[in-house]
Coordinates of C-alpha atoms and ligand atoms in Angstrom, one line a residue:
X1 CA 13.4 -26.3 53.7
X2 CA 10.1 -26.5 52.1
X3 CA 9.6 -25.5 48.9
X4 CA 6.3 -24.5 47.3
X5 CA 6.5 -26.1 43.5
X6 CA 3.7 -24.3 41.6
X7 CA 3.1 -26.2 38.3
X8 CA 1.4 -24.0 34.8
X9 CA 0.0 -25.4 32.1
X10 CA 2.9 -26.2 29.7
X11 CA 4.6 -29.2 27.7
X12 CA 7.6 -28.4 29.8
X13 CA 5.4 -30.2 33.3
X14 CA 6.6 -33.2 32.8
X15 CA 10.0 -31.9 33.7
X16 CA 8.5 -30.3 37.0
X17 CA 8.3 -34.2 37.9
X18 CA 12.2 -34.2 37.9
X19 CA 12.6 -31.1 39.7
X20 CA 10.3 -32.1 42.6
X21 CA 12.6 -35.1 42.8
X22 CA 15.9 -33.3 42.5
X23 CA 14.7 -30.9 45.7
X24 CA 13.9 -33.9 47.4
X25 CA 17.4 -35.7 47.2
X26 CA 18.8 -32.2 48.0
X27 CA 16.5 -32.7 51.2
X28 CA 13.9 -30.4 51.0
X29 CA 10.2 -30.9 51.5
X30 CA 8.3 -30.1 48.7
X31 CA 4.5 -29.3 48.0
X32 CA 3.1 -29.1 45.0
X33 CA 0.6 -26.8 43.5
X34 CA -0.8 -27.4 39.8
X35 CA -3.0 -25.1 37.7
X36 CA -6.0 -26.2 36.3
X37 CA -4.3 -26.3 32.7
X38 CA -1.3 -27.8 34.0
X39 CA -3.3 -30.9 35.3
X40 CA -3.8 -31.7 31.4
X41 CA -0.1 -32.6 30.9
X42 CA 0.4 -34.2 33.7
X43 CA -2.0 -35.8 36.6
X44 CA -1.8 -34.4 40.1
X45 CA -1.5 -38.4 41.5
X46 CA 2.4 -38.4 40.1
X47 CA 3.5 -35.5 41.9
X48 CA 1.5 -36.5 44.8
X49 CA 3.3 -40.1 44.6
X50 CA 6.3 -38.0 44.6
X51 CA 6.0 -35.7 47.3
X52 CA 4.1 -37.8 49.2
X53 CA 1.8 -34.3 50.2
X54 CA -1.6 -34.1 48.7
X55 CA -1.3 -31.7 45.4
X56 CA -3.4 -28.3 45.6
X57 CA -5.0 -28.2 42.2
X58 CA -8.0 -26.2 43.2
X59 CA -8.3 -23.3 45.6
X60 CA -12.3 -23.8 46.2
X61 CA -11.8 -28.0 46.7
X62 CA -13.5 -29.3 49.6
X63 CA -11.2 -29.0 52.8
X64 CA -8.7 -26.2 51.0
X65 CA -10.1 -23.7 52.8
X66 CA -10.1 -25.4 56.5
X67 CA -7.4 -23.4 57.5
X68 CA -7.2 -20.8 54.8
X69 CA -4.4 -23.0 53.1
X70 CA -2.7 -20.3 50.9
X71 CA -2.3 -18.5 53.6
X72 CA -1.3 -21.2 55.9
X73 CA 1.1 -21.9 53.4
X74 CA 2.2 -18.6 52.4
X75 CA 3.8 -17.9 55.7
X76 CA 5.3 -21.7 56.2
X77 CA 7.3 -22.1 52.4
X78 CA 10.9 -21.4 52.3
X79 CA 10.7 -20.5 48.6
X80 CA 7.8 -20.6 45.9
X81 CA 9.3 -22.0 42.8
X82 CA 7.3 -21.7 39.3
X83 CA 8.7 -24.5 36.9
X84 CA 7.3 -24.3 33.8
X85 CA 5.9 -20.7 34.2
X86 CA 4.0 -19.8 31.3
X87 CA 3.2 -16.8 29.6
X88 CA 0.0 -16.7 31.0
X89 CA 1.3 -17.2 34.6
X90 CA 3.7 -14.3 34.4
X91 CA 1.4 -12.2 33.3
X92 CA -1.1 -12.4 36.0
X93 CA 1.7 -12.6 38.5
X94 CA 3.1 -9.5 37.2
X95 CA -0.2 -7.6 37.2
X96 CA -0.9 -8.9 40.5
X97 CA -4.1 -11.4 39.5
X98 CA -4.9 -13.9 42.0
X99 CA -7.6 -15.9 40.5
X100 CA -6.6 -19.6 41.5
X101 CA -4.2 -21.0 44.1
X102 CA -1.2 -20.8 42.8
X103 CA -1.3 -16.8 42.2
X104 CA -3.2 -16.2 45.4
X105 CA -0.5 -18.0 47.3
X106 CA 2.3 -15.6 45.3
X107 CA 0.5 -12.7 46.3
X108 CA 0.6 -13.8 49.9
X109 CA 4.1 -15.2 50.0
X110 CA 7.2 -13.1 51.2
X111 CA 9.0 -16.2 50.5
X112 CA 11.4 -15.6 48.0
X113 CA 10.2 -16.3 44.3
X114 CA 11.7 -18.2 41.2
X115 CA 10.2 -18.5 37.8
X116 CA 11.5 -20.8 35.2
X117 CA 9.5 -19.6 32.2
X118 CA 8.8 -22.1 29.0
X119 CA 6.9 -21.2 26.0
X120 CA 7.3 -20.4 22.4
X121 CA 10.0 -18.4 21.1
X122 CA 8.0 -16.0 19.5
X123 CA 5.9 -15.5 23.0
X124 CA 9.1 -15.6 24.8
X125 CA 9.8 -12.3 22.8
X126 CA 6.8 -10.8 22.8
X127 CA 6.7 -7.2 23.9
X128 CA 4.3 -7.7 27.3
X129 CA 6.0 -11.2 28.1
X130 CA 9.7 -8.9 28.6
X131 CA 7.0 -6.2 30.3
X132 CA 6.0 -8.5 33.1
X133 CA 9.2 -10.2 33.2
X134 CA 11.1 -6.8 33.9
X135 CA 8.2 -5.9 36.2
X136 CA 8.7 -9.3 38.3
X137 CA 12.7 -8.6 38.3
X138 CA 11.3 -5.3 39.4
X139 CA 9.1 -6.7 42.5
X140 CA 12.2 -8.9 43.4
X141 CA 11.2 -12.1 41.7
X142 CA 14.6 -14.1 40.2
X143 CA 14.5 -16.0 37.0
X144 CA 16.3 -19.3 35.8
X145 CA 16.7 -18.6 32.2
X146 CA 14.8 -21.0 29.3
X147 CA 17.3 -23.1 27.1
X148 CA 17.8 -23.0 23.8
X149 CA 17.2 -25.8 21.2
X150 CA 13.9 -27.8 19.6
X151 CA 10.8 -26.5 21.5
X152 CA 7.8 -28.6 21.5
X153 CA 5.8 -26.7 19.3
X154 CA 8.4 -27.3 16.1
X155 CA 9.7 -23.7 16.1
X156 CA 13.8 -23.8 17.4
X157 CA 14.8 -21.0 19.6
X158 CA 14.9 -19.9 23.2
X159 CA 11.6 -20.8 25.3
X160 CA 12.5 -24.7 26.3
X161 CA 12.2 -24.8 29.5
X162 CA 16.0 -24.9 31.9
X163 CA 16.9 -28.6 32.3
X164 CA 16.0 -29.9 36.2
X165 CA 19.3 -29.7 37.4
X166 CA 19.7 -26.0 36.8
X167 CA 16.2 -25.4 38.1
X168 CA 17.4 -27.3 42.0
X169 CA 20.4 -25.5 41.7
X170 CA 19.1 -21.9 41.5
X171 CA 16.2 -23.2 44.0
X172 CA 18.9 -24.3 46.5
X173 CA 21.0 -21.0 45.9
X174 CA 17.7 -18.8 46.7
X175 CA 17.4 -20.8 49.8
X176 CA 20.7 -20.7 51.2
X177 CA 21.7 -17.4 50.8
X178 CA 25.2 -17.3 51.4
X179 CA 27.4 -14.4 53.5
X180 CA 30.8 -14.9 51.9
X181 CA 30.6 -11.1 51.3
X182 CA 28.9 -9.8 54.2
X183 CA 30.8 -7.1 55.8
X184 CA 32.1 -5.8 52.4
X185 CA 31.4 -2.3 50.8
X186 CA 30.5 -3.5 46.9
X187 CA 30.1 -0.4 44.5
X188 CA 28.6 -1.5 41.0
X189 CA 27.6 1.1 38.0
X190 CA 25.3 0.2 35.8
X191 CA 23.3 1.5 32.4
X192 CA 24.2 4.3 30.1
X193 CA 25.2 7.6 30.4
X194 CA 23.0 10.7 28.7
X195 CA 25.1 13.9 27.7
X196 CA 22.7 16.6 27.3
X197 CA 23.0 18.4 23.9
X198 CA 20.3 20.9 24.9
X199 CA 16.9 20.4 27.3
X200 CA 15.3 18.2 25.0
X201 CA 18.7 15.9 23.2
X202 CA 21.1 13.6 24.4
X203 CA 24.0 11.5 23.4
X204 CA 23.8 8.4 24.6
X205 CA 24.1 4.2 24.1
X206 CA 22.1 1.0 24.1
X207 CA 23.3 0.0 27.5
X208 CA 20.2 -1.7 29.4
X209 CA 21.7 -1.5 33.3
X210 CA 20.9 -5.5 33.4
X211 CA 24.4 -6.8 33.6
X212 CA 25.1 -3.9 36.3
X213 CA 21.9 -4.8 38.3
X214 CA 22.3 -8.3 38.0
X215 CA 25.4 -8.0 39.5
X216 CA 24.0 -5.8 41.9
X217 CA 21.5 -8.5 42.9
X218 CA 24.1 -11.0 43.2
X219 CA 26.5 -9.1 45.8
X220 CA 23.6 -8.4 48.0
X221 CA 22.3 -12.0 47.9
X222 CA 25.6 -12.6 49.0
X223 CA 25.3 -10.0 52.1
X224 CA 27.4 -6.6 50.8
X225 CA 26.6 -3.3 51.9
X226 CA 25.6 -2.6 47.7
X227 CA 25.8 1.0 46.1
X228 CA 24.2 0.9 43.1
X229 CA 25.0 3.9 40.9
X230 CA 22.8 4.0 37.8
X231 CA 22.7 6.0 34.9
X232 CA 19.1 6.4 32.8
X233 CA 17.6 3.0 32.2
X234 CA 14.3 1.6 31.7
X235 CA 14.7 -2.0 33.4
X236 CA 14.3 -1.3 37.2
X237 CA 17.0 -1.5 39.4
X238 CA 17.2 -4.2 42.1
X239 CA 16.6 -3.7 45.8
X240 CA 20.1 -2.5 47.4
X241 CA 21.6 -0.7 50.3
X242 CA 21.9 2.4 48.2
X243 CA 20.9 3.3 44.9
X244 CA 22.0 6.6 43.5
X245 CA 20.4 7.8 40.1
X246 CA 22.8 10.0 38.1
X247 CA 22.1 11.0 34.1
X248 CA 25.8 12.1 32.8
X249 CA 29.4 10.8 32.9
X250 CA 30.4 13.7 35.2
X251 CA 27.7 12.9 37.9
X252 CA 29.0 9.4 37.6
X253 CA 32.1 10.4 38.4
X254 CA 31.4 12.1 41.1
X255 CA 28.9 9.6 42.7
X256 CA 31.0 6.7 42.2
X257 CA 34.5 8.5 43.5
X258 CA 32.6 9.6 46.8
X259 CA 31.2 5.7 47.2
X260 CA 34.0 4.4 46.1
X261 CA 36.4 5.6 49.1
X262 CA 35.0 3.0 51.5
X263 CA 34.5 0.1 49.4
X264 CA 35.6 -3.0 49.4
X265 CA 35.4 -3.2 45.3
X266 CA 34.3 -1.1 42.7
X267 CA 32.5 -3.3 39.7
X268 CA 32.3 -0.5 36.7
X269 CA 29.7 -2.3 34.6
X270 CA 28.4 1.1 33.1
X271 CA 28.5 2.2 29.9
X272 CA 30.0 5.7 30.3
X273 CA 30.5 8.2 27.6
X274 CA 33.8 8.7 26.7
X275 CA 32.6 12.5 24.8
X276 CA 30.2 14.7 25.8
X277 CA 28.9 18.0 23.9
X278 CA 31.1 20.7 25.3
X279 CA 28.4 23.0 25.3
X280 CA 25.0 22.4 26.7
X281 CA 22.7 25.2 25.3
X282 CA 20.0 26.5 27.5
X283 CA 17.0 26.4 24.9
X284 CA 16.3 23.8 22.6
X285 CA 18.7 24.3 19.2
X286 CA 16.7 25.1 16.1
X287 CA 17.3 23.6 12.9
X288 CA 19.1 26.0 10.6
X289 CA 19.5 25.3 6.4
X290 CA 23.1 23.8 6.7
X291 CA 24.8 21.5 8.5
X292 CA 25.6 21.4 12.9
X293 CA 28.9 20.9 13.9
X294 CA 28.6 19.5 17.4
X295 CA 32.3 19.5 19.3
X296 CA 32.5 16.5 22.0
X297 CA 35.1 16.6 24.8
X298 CA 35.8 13.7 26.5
X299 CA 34.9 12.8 29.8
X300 CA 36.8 11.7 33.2
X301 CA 37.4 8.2 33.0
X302 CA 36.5 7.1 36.2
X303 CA 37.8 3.5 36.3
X304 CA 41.1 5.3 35.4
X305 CA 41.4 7.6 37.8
X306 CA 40.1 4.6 40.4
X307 CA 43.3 3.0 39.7
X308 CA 45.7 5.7 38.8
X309 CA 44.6 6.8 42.7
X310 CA 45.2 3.0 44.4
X311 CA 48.3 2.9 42.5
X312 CA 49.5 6.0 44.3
X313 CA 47.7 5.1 47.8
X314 CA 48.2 1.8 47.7
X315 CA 45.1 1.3 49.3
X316 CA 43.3 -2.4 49.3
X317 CA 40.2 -1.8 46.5
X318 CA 39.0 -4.2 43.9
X319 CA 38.8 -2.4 40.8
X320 CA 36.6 -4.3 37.9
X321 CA 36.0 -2.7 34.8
X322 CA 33.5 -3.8 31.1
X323 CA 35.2 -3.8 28.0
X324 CA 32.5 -3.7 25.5
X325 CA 33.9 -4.2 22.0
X326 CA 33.2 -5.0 18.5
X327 CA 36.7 -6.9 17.2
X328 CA 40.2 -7.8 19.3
X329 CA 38.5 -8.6 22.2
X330 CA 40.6 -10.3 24.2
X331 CA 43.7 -8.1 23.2
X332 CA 41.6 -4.6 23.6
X333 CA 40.9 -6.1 27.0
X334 CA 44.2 -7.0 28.1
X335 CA 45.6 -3.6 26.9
X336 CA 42.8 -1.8 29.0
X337 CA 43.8 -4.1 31.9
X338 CA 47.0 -2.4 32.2
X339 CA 46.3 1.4 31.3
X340 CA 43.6 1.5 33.8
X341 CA 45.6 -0.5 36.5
X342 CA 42.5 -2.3 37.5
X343 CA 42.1 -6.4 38.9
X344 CA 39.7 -7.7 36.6
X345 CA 38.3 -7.1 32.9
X346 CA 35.2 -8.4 31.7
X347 CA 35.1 -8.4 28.0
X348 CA 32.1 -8.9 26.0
X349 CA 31.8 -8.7 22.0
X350 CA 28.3 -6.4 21.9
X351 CA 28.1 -7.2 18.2
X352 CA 26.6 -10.1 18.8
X353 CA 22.7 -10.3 19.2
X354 CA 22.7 -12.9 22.3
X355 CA 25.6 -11.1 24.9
X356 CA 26.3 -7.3 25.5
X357 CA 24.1 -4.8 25.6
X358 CA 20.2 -4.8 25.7
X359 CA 20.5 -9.2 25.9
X360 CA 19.0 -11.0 28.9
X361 CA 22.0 -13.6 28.5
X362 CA 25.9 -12.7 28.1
X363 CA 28.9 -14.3 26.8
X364 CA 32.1 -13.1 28.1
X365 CA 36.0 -13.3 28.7
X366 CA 37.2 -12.6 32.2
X367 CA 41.0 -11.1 31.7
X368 CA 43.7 -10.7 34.8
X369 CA 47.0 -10.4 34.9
X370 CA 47.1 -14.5 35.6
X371 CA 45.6 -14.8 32.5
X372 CA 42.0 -15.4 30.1
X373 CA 38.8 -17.3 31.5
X374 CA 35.8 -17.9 29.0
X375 CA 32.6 -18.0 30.6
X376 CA 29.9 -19.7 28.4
X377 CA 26.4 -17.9 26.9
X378 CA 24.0 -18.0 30.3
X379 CA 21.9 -15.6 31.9
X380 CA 23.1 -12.3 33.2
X381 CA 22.4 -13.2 36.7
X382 CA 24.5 -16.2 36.6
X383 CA 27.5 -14.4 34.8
X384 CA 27.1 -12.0 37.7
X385 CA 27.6 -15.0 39.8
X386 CA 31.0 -15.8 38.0
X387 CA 32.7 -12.8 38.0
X388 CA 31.7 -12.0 42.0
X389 CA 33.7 -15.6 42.2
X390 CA 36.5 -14.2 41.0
X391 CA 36.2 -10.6 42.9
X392 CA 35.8 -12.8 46.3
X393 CA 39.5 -14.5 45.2
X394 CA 40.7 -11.1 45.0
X395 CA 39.3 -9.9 47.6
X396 CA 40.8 -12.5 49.6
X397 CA 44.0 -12.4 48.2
X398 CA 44.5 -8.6 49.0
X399 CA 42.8 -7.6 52.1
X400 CA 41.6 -9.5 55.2
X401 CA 37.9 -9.8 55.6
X402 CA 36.8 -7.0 57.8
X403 CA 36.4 -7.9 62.0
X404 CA 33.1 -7.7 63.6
X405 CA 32.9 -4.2 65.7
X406 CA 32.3 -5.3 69.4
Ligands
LIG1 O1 38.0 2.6 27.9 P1 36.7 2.0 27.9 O2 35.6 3.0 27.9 O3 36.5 0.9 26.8 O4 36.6 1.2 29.3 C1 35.4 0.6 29.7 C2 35.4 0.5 31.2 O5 35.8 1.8 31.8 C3 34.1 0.2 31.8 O6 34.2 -0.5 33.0 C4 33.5 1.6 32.1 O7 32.5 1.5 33.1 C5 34.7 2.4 32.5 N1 34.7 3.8 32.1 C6 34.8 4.7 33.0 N2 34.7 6.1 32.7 C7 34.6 6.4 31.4 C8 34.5 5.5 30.4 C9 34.6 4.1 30.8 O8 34.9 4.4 34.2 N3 34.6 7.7 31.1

């Protein structure tokens, strides 16, 4: 394969030197492409020594534009890998700048696209750097997370760019897409769940939709037929077969019960409310001297009823479910593992800053009846890639894979 390596301006470049190696002895072809700023870490001549291709550095250099080379190139790359992406880069990538080769060629590309991103904590954090970030995700651009530890700048935090190895492996997963699930029927839910109080109020919880679309992501990379049934959320959701937008627990239900009769497996990463007002008043309530008593009834619980219905049917589904708590998680899990008669729980702790709800990264315990997996802090995306692991297992274990129609 040949991979486009497109090198920004950060302390992290000297690592890009490892990770044009690392492609190599995974046997791709790799051409790099250094911004102006990134030729002040590190000098065009090593990666060139490397890759044994001359490095594009500048898009107006004599013989660049012989055969319109960004575009040459755009249509001849297997994947265009950023590694370190800075803030700077994701910005104008996000907002669709092409000022200098490197962006003209993303902008031309339908190759797929990864960004490592490196910088500062503080920048990582920063408002418009999660903007354009979501708004890559959005435009179908995958991320490999920035580690954690000493940064170069003094500060400690997240920002260091991921080490090389991670970097080739999520290259060489985005250019080998596997099919272990094509010809399956994957369901996911993801986000929250707004119960209307009146036109203008709503009950509802932090849930962001990202562990829900990074799953998502991950089952279609991995060639399912994807539902994706999302409640309100502001991240966008991935590309998918389907994608149906519900608000409340009871369109939910109803959305995933109708999808959920020719799946394969049913992954219930939404965060549904369990009450909702049991009146919904026409006009907006006013605000009277005392108090407001507001009743809640609760809702269907649809991962419930999923398994209180295979359990009766006997029919082949995966059922996965969330359990988001704050204490007991592993025993909370378990229980919930047995009252809802489902294969798999994935139990996070969502009092914790870095995993649950709103985080880009998640920590959590994967329960069965065979018994308690921990799965390590790491990106949504590659938790995603964990628990499908274990839904394949299932999968296999309980129904044969589908037959080709002829
Ligand atoms: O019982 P609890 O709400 O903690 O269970 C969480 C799991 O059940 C999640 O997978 C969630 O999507 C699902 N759920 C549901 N219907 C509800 C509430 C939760 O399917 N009304």
């Amino acid at each position: 394969m040949l991979i486009a390596l497109g090198v920004s301006g950060g302390i992290g470049a000297y690592k890009a030197v490892e990770v044009a190696r690392g492609l190599q002895k995974r046997g791709h072809d790799v051409v790099a492409i250094m911004t102006h700023s990134a030729t002040n870490f590190v000098g065009p001549i090593t990666f060139e020594a490397i890759t044994r291709r001359r490095v594009i550095t500048d898009q107006w250099e004599a013989g660049a534009n012989a055969d319109i080379e960004h575009i040459q190139l755009a249509s001849t790359i297997d994947l265009l890998l950023i590694a370190p992406a800075t803030a700077n880069i994701i910005g104008k990538l996000a907002n669709g700048i092409a000022d200098d080769f490197l962006t003209t060629l993303y902008t031309a590309t339908r190759a797929p696209v990864l960004v490592a991103p490196a910088m500062n904590t503080q920048m990582f954090s920063h408002a418009a750097v999660r903007r354009n970030m979501d708004r890559l995700a959005a435009d179908g651009v995958r991320f490999v997370e920035p580690g954690e530890g000493y940064l170069a700048c003094g500060w400690i935090g997240k920002g260091r760019l991921a080490e090389p190895e991670e970097i080739c492996d999520a290259a060489e997963a985005a250019v080998r897409p596997s099919a272990s699930l094509s010809g399956r029927r994957v369901v996911v839910s993801a986000g929250p769940t707004y119960e209307d109080l009146d036109p203008v109020r709503y009950v509802g919880n932090r849930s962001s939709g990202r562990m829900g679309f990074a799953l998502a992501t991950e089952a279609a990379r991995r060639g399912a037929a994807v539902t994706l049934v999302a409640g309100p959320t502001s991240v966008a959701p991935p590309t998918v077969d389907t994608l149906v937008r519900v608000r409340s627990a009871e369109e939910m239900h109803a959305a995933v019960t109708a999808h959920a009769r020719s799946a394969d497996a049913v992954i219930m990463a939404a965060a549904v409310a369990d009450y909702t007002p049991d009146v919904r008043a026409a006009q907006k309530v006013s605000k009277t001297e005392g108090d407001l008593t507001i009743v809640l009834r609760r809702t269907p619980d649809i991962l419930k009823a999923l398994g209180a219905e295979r359990a009766s049917t006997g029919r082949g589904t995966v059922l996965v479910g969330f359990a988001a708590e704050t204490e007991d998680v592993v025993a909370r899990a378990q229980a919930k593992l047995r009252s809802k008669q489902v294969d798999l729980i994935v139990a996070n702790d969502v009092s914790r800053p870095d995993a649950g709800f709103d985080a880009e990264t998640n920590e959590v315990t994967l329960v069965t009846s065979d018994g308690v997996e921990a799965v390590p802090l790491q990106s949504k995306a590659r938790v995603a890639a964990v628990i499908l692991d274990h839904v394949e297992r299932l999968l296999a274990a309980r129904a044969p894979r589908p037959t080709a129609q002829t």
